[in-house]
Amino acid sequence: MKIKELHIRNIASIEAADINFEQDLIDQVTSKPSPIFLISGDTGAGKSVLLDAIAMALYKNTPRISGVANKKNNSFSDTAGNELNINSIEQYTRIGISPKDDCYSEVVFEGNDGKEYGARLSLGLTLPRKAGVPKEERKPIYKAPLWQWRDGESEWQKVQNNGEQIKELIGLTFEQFGRMAMLAQGQFASFLVGEKSERESILEQLTNTQHFSIYGEAIANLYRKADGEWHDAQKAYEREKEGTLAPETVTEKEARLQVLEQTQKELKGKNDAIGL
């Protein structure tokens, strides 16, 4: 999975931003697209909002709000009297916009299948319908979040099944994405103290080394099979060596045993090398 573009309209402190990670970020030395870049700025400049915007488009959630332990202690009311919670995604609607203004975060990304996809979460304000109340006297309320995705340049469609298709294309769950990407929100410690298997899974997907684990397991299976065959041959040899076997049969079995011993040593060496 690779983030290619980020488009923001009226999200948190950012009024508008369009970032093409493949063209806009140029290395000043080589004049080529930079594979590594730094997001910097003063406190409150909106650095974390960029990461939040990516997360909300891909997962309809952000690590900043998912970790709130007790939402009752983090609620407030806006100027219209609407109660809003700090772990509600609607809080990312930029203060001061009108119901006519766009409000969304959109990400263009390359999926694990190599194809291009888009994901977008739209927020914003709307005027409620109230009988007998003139339009100009109605107070805006938050729109229900609209989560959409599309394949390439196809039409936008509503995300179904809690975004399972997007998660498959990304290859990371929301929790894994949070531990991998949202270091600005204090998630780095969670990655460090997480379960070994989960950290390995994240690192494998980030470094694209899953195939090494597959190869390692295949070699380990071959070793276990050869080891079993060797022990079976050893037992058969011990049972029969006291019998009245013909010399040529003894020679044949000893040769077979030597072949199996050599195969066992070779596979054991490979197995030890990969640490399985």
Short mmCIF file of C-alpha atoms in Angstrom, two decimals:
data_model
loop_
_atom_site.label_atom_id
_atom_site.label_comp_id
_atom_site.label_asym_id
_atom_site.label_seq_id
_atom_site.Cartn_x
_atom_site.Cartn_y
_atom_site.Cartn_z
CA MET A 1 0.00 0.00 0.00
CA LYS A 2 1.30 3.46 -0.91
CA ILE A 3 -0.22 6.89 -0.25
CA LYS A 4 -0.08 8.89 -3.50
CA GLU A 5 -2.24 11.98 -2.92
CA LEU A 6 -4.00 13.77 -0.06
CA HIS A 7 -6.78 16.33 -0.56
CA ILE A 8 -8.24 18.26 2.38
CA ARG A 9 -11.13 20.74 2.50
CA ASN A 10 -12.09 22.42 5.78
CA ILE A 11 -10.80 19.71 8.09
CA ALA A 12 -9.79 20.90 11.59
CA SER A 13 -7.41 23.85 11.14
CA ILE A 14 -6.77 23.30 7.42
CA GLU A 15 -8.97 25.19 4.98
CA ALA A 16 -7.59 23.60 1.82
CA ALA A 17 -4.59 21.44 0.97
CA ASP A 18 -3.63 19.27 -1.99
CA ILE A 19 -0.49 17.15 -1.71
CA ASN A 20 0.87 14.87 -4.42
CA PHE A 21 3.43 12.70 -2.65
CA GLU A 22 4.89 11.54 -5.97
CA GLN A 23 5.33 14.95 -7.63
CA ASP A 24 5.11 17.80 -5.12
CA LEU A 25 7.84 16.61 -2.75
CA ILE A 26 11.10 17.11 -4.66
CA ASP A 27 14.58 16.44 -3.29
CA GLN A 28 16.48 19.75 -3.52
CA VAL A 29 19.77 17.93 -4.22
CA THR A 30 18.74 15.37 -6.85
CA SER A 31 15.62 17.19 -8.16
CA LYS A 32 13.84 13.84 -8.02
CA PRO A 33 10.74 12.86 -6.00
CA SER A 34 11.87 12.46 -2.41
CA PRO A 35 11.22 9.04 -0.79
CA ILE A 36 11.64 10.61 2.69
CA PHE A 37 10.27 13.94 3.88
CA LEU A 38 9.72 15.80 7.14
CA ILE A 39 6.44 17.32 8.36
CA SER A 40 7.47 20.26 10.53
CA GLY A 41 5.96 23.42 11.96
CA ASP A 42 4.93 25.23 15.11
CA THR A 43 2.52 23.76 17.63
CA GLY A 44 -0.99 24.02 16.23
CA ALA A 45 0.18 24.46 12.64
CA GLY A 46 -1.72 21.36 11.55
CA LYS A 47 1.03 18.72 11.31
CA SER A 48 -1.03 16.05 13.06
CA VAL A 49 -4.10 17.00 11.03
CA LEU A 50 -2.38 15.65 7.91
CA LEU A 51 -2.00 12.25 9.56
CA ASP A 52 -5.52 12.47 11.00
CA ALA A 53 -6.90 13.26 7.54
CA ILE A 54 -5.24 10.18 6.04
CA ALA A 55 -6.57 7.96 8.82
CA MET A 56 -10.13 9.30 8.65
CA ALA A 57 -10.32 8.81 4.88
CA LEU A 58 -9.00 5.25 5.06
CA TYR A 59 -10.67 4.09 8.29
CA LYS A 60 -13.35 6.66 9.26
CA ASN A 61 -11.43 6.97 12.51
CA THR A 62 -8.23 8.47 13.93
CA PRO A 63 -5.92 7.31 16.72
CA ARG A 64 -6.32 10.77 18.27
CA ILE A 65 -9.98 10.07 19.11
CA SER A 66 -10.05 6.27 19.27
CA GLY A 67 -8.01 6.18 22.47
CA VAL A 68 -10.38 8.28 24.58
CA ALA A 69 -11.13 6.18 27.67
CA ASN A 70 -14.33 7.87 28.85
CA LYS A 71 -16.16 9.96 26.28
CA LYS A 72 -18.53 11.37 28.92
CA ASN A 73 -15.61 13.34 30.33
CA ASN A 74 -14.77 14.78 26.93
CA SER A 75 -18.09 16.15 25.67
CA PHE A 76 -18.94 19.78 24.98
CA SER A 77 -21.67 21.85 23.31
CA ASP A 78 -21.17 24.02 20.25
CA THR A 79 -22.66 27.47 19.71
CA ALA A 80 -25.85 25.93 18.36
CA GLY A 81 -26.35 23.87 21.51
CA ASN A 82 -25.39 20.57 19.88
CA GLU A 83 -23.51 18.17 22.16
CA LEU A 84 -20.34 16.98 20.50
CA ASN A 85 -17.94 14.36 21.75
CA ILE A 86 -14.18 14.44 21.43
CA ASN A 87 -14.26 10.90 20.07
CA SER A 88 -16.79 11.84 17.41
CA ILE A 89 -15.37 12.19 13.91
CA GLU A 90 -17.60 15.23 13.31
CA GLN A 91 -15.27 17.28 15.48
CA TYR A 92 -12.93 17.57 12.52
CA THR A 93 -15.38 19.89 10.74
CA ARG A 94 -13.57 23.24 10.51
CA ILE A 95 -15.06 25.90 12.74
CA GLY A 96 -16.68 28.81 10.92
CA ILE A 97 -17.65 27.14 7.65
CA SER A 98 -21.14 27.39 6.16
CA PRO A 99 -23.43 24.56 4.99
CA LYS A 100 -22.37 25.40 1.43
CA ASP A 101 -18.68 24.73 2.04
CA ASP A 102 -17.04 21.42 1.15
CA CYS A 103 -15.64 19.48 4.08
CA TYR A 104 -13.78 16.25 3.40
CA SER A 105 -10.54 14.31 3.49
CA GLU A 106 -9.62 12.30 0.41
CA VAL A 107 -6.73 9.91 -0.12
CA VAL A 108 -5.53 8.41 -3.40
CA PHE A 109 -3.52 5.28 -2.74
CA GLU A 110 -2.01 2.26 -4.42
CA GLY A 111 -3.42 -0.98 -3.04
CA ASN A 112 -1.53 -4.18 -2.35
CA ASP A 113 -2.68 -5.38 -5.76
CA GLY A 114 -0.79 -2.54 -7.48
CA LYS A 115 -3.96 -0.71 -8.60
CA GLU A 116 -4.99 2.84 -7.73
CA TYR A 117 -7.92 3.54 -5.40
CA GLY A 118 -9.51 6.47 -3.62
CA ALA A 119 -11.08 6.83 -0.18
CA ARG A 120 -12.97 9.86 1.11
CA LEU A 121 -14.75 10.88 4.31
CA SER A 122 -17.09 13.84 3.92
CA LEU A 123 -18.28 15.91 6.89
CA GLY A 124 -19.72 19.43 7.00
CA LEU A 125 -22.83 21.29 8.10
CA THR A 126 -26.46 21.28 7.04
CA LEU A 127 -29.58 23.29 7.83
CA PRO A 128 -32.26 21.19 9.55
CA ARG A 129 -35.82 21.33 8.30
CA LYS A 130 -38.06 22.94 10.91
CA ALA A 131 -41.68 23.69 10.20
CA GLY A 132 -42.49 27.36 10.59
CA VAL A 133 -38.86 28.43 11.02
CA PRO A 134 -37.43 30.59 8.22
CA LYS A 135 -34.25 29.29 6.59
CA GLU A 136 -32.22 32.27 7.73
CA GLU A 137 -33.13 31.55 11.36
CA ARG A 138 -32.18 27.90 11.35
CA LYS A 139 -28.90 26.98 13.04
CA PRO A 140 -26.55 24.62 11.19
CA ILE A 141 -25.99 21.13 12.55
CA TYR A 142 -23.36 18.54 11.70
CA LYS A 143 -23.97 16.29 8.72
CA ALA A 144 -23.77 12.54 9.18
CA PRO A 145 -20.31 11.40 7.98
CA LEU A 146 -20.32 9.98 4.44
CA TRP A 147 -17.58 7.37 3.82
CA GLN A 148 -16.89 6.52 0.17
CA TRP A 149 -14.34 4.73 -1.97
CA ARG A 150 -13.65 4.17 -5.65
CA ASP A 151 -11.57 2.00 -7.94
CA GLY A 152 -9.32 4.23 -10.04
CA GLU A 153 -11.42 6.94 -11.68
CA SER A 154 -14.75 5.13 -11.32
CA GLU A 155 -17.76 6.67 -9.56
CA TRP A 156 -17.67 7.11 -5.81
CA GLN A 157 -19.63 4.49 -3.88
CA LYS A 158 -20.54 4.15 -0.23
CA VAL A 159 -18.20 2.02 1.86
CA GLN A 160 -19.82 -1.22 3.05
CA ASN A 161 -19.06 -3.83 5.74
CA ASN A 162 -17.16 -1.43 7.97
CA GLY A 163 -14.53 -0.84 5.30
CA GLU A 164 -13.27 -4.43 5.08
CA GLN A 165 -12.47 -4.08 1.38
CA ILE A 166 -10.34 -0.98 2.00
CA LYS A 167 -8.53 -2.72 4.87
CA GLU A 168 -7.68 -5.65 2.58
CA LEU A 169 -6.29 -3.27 -0.05
CA ILE A 170 -4.21 -1.45 2.57
CA GLY A 171 -3.05 -4.59 4.38
CA LEU A 172 -3.22 -2.98 7.83
CA THR A 173 -5.99 -2.84 10.41
CA PHE A 174 -6.80 0.52 11.98
CA GLU A 175 -4.92 -0.48 15.14
CA GLN A 176 -1.83 -1.47 13.15
CA PHE A 177 -1.99 1.73 11.11
CA GLY A 178 -2.19 3.76 14.31
CA ARG A 179 0.87 2.08 15.81
CA MET A 180 2.77 2.42 12.56
CA ALA A 181 1.88 5.93 11.37
CA MET A 182 0.49 8.06 14.18
CA LEU A 183 3.67 8.51 16.21
CA ALA A 184 2.76 12.16 16.79
CA GLN A 185 -0.16 11.01 18.91
CA GLY A 186 1.95 9.05 21.40
CA GLN A 187 1.36 5.68 19.75
CA PHE A 188 5.05 4.80 19.41
CA ALA A 189 5.15 3.33 22.92
CA SER A 190 2.20 1.09 22.02
CA PHE A 191 4.17 -0.30 19.10
CA LEU A 192 7.23 -0.92 21.26
CA VAL A 193 5.33 -2.76 23.99
CA GLY A 194 2.90 -4.56 21.69
CA GLU A 195 2.77 -8.30 21.21
CA LYS A 196 5.77 -9.73 19.37
CA SER A 197 3.58 -11.37 16.73
CA GLU A 198 1.75 -8.10 16.02
CA ARG A 199 4.96 -6.09 15.75
CA GLU A 200 6.37 -8.71 13.38
CA SER A 201 3.20 -8.57 11.28
CA ILE A 202 3.39 -4.77 11.00
CA LEU A 203 7.09 -4.78 10.10
CA GLU A 204 6.59 -7.54 7.54
CA GLN A 205 3.93 -5.55 5.76
CA LEU A 206 5.89 -2.30 5.92
CA THR A 207 9.06 -3.90 4.55
CA ASN A 208 7.29 -6.34 2.21
CA THR A 209 9.16 -9.32 3.65
CA GLN A 210 6.21 -11.66 4.17
CA HIS A 211 7.59 -14.02 1.52
CA PHE A 212 10.66 -14.74 3.65
CA SER A 213 8.42 -16.13 6.38
CA ILE A 214 6.63 -18.27 3.79
CA TYR A 215 9.95 -19.64 2.49
CA GLY A 216 11.15 -20.24 6.03
CA GLU A 217 8.06 -22.19 6.97
CA ALA A 218 8.32 -24.27 3.77
CA ILE A 219 11.92 -25.22 4.59
CA ALA A 220 10.95 -26.02 8.17
CA ASN A 221 8.20 -28.34 6.90
CA LEU A 222 10.67 -30.12 4.61
CA TYR A 223 13.08 -30.52 7.52
CA ARG A 224 10.38 -31.99 9.78
CA LYS A 225 9.36 -34.42 7.04
CA ALA A 226 12.96 -35.52 6.36
CA ASP A 227 13.64 -35.81 10.09
CA GLY A 228 10.61 -38.08 10.48
CA GLU A 229 11.65 -40.24 7.55
CA TRP A 230 15.17 -40.56 8.99
CA HIS A 231 13.87 -41.70 12.38
CA ASP A 232 11.54 -44.22 10.70
CA ALA A 233 14.45 -45.57 8.63
CA GLN A 234 16.67 -45.72 11.75
CA LYS A 235 14.05 -47.72 13.66
CA ALA A 236 13.55 -50.12 10.74
CA TYR A 237 17.29 -50.59 10.45
CA GLU A 238 17.68 -51.31 14.17
CA ARG A 239 14.87 -53.89 13.99
CA GLU A 240 16.25 -55.68 10.96
CA LYS A 241 20.02 -55.47 11.42
CA GLU A 242 19.97 -58.44 13.82
CA GLY A 243 18.10 -60.57 11.31
CA THR A 244 19.35 -62.70 8.45
CA LEU A 245 19.38 -60.03 5.79
CA ALA A 246 21.35 -60.63 2.65
CA PRO A 247 24.56 -58.58 2.39
CA GLU A 248 23.20 -56.62 -0.57
CA THR A 249 20.05 -55.69 1.42
CA VAL A 250 22.19 -54.45 4.31
CA THR A 251 24.29 -52.40 1.90
CA GLU A 252 21.15 -50.93 0.31
CA LYS A 253 19.63 -49.94 3.65
CA GLU A 254 22.90 -48.44 4.91
CA ALA A 255 23.18 -46.38 1.72
CA ARG A 256 19.58 -45.22 2.15
CA LEU A 257 20.29 -44.28 5.75
CA GLN A 258 23.35 -42.25 4.73
CA VAL A 259 21.31 -40.34 2.11
CA LEU A 260 18.64 -39.51 4.67
CA GLU A 261 21.24 -38.42 7.23
CA GLN A 262 22.83 -36.07 4.68
CA THR A 263 19.42 -34.64 3.72
CA GLN A 264 18.60 -34.15 7.40
CA LYS A 265 21.87 -32.26 8.02
CA GLU A 266 21.33 -29.96 5.00
CA LEU A 267 17.75 -29.07 5.97
CA LYS A 268 18.71 -28.63 9.62
CA GLY A 269 21.36 -26.16 8.56
CA LYS A 270 18.83 -24.16 6.54
CA ASN A 271 16.31 -24.34 9.37
CA ASP A 272 18.86 -23.08 11.90
CA ALA A 273 19.85 -20.26 9.55
CA ILE A 274 16.32 -18.84 9.48
CA GLY A 275 15.81 -19.36 13.19
CA LEU A 276 12.74 -21.65 13.03
#
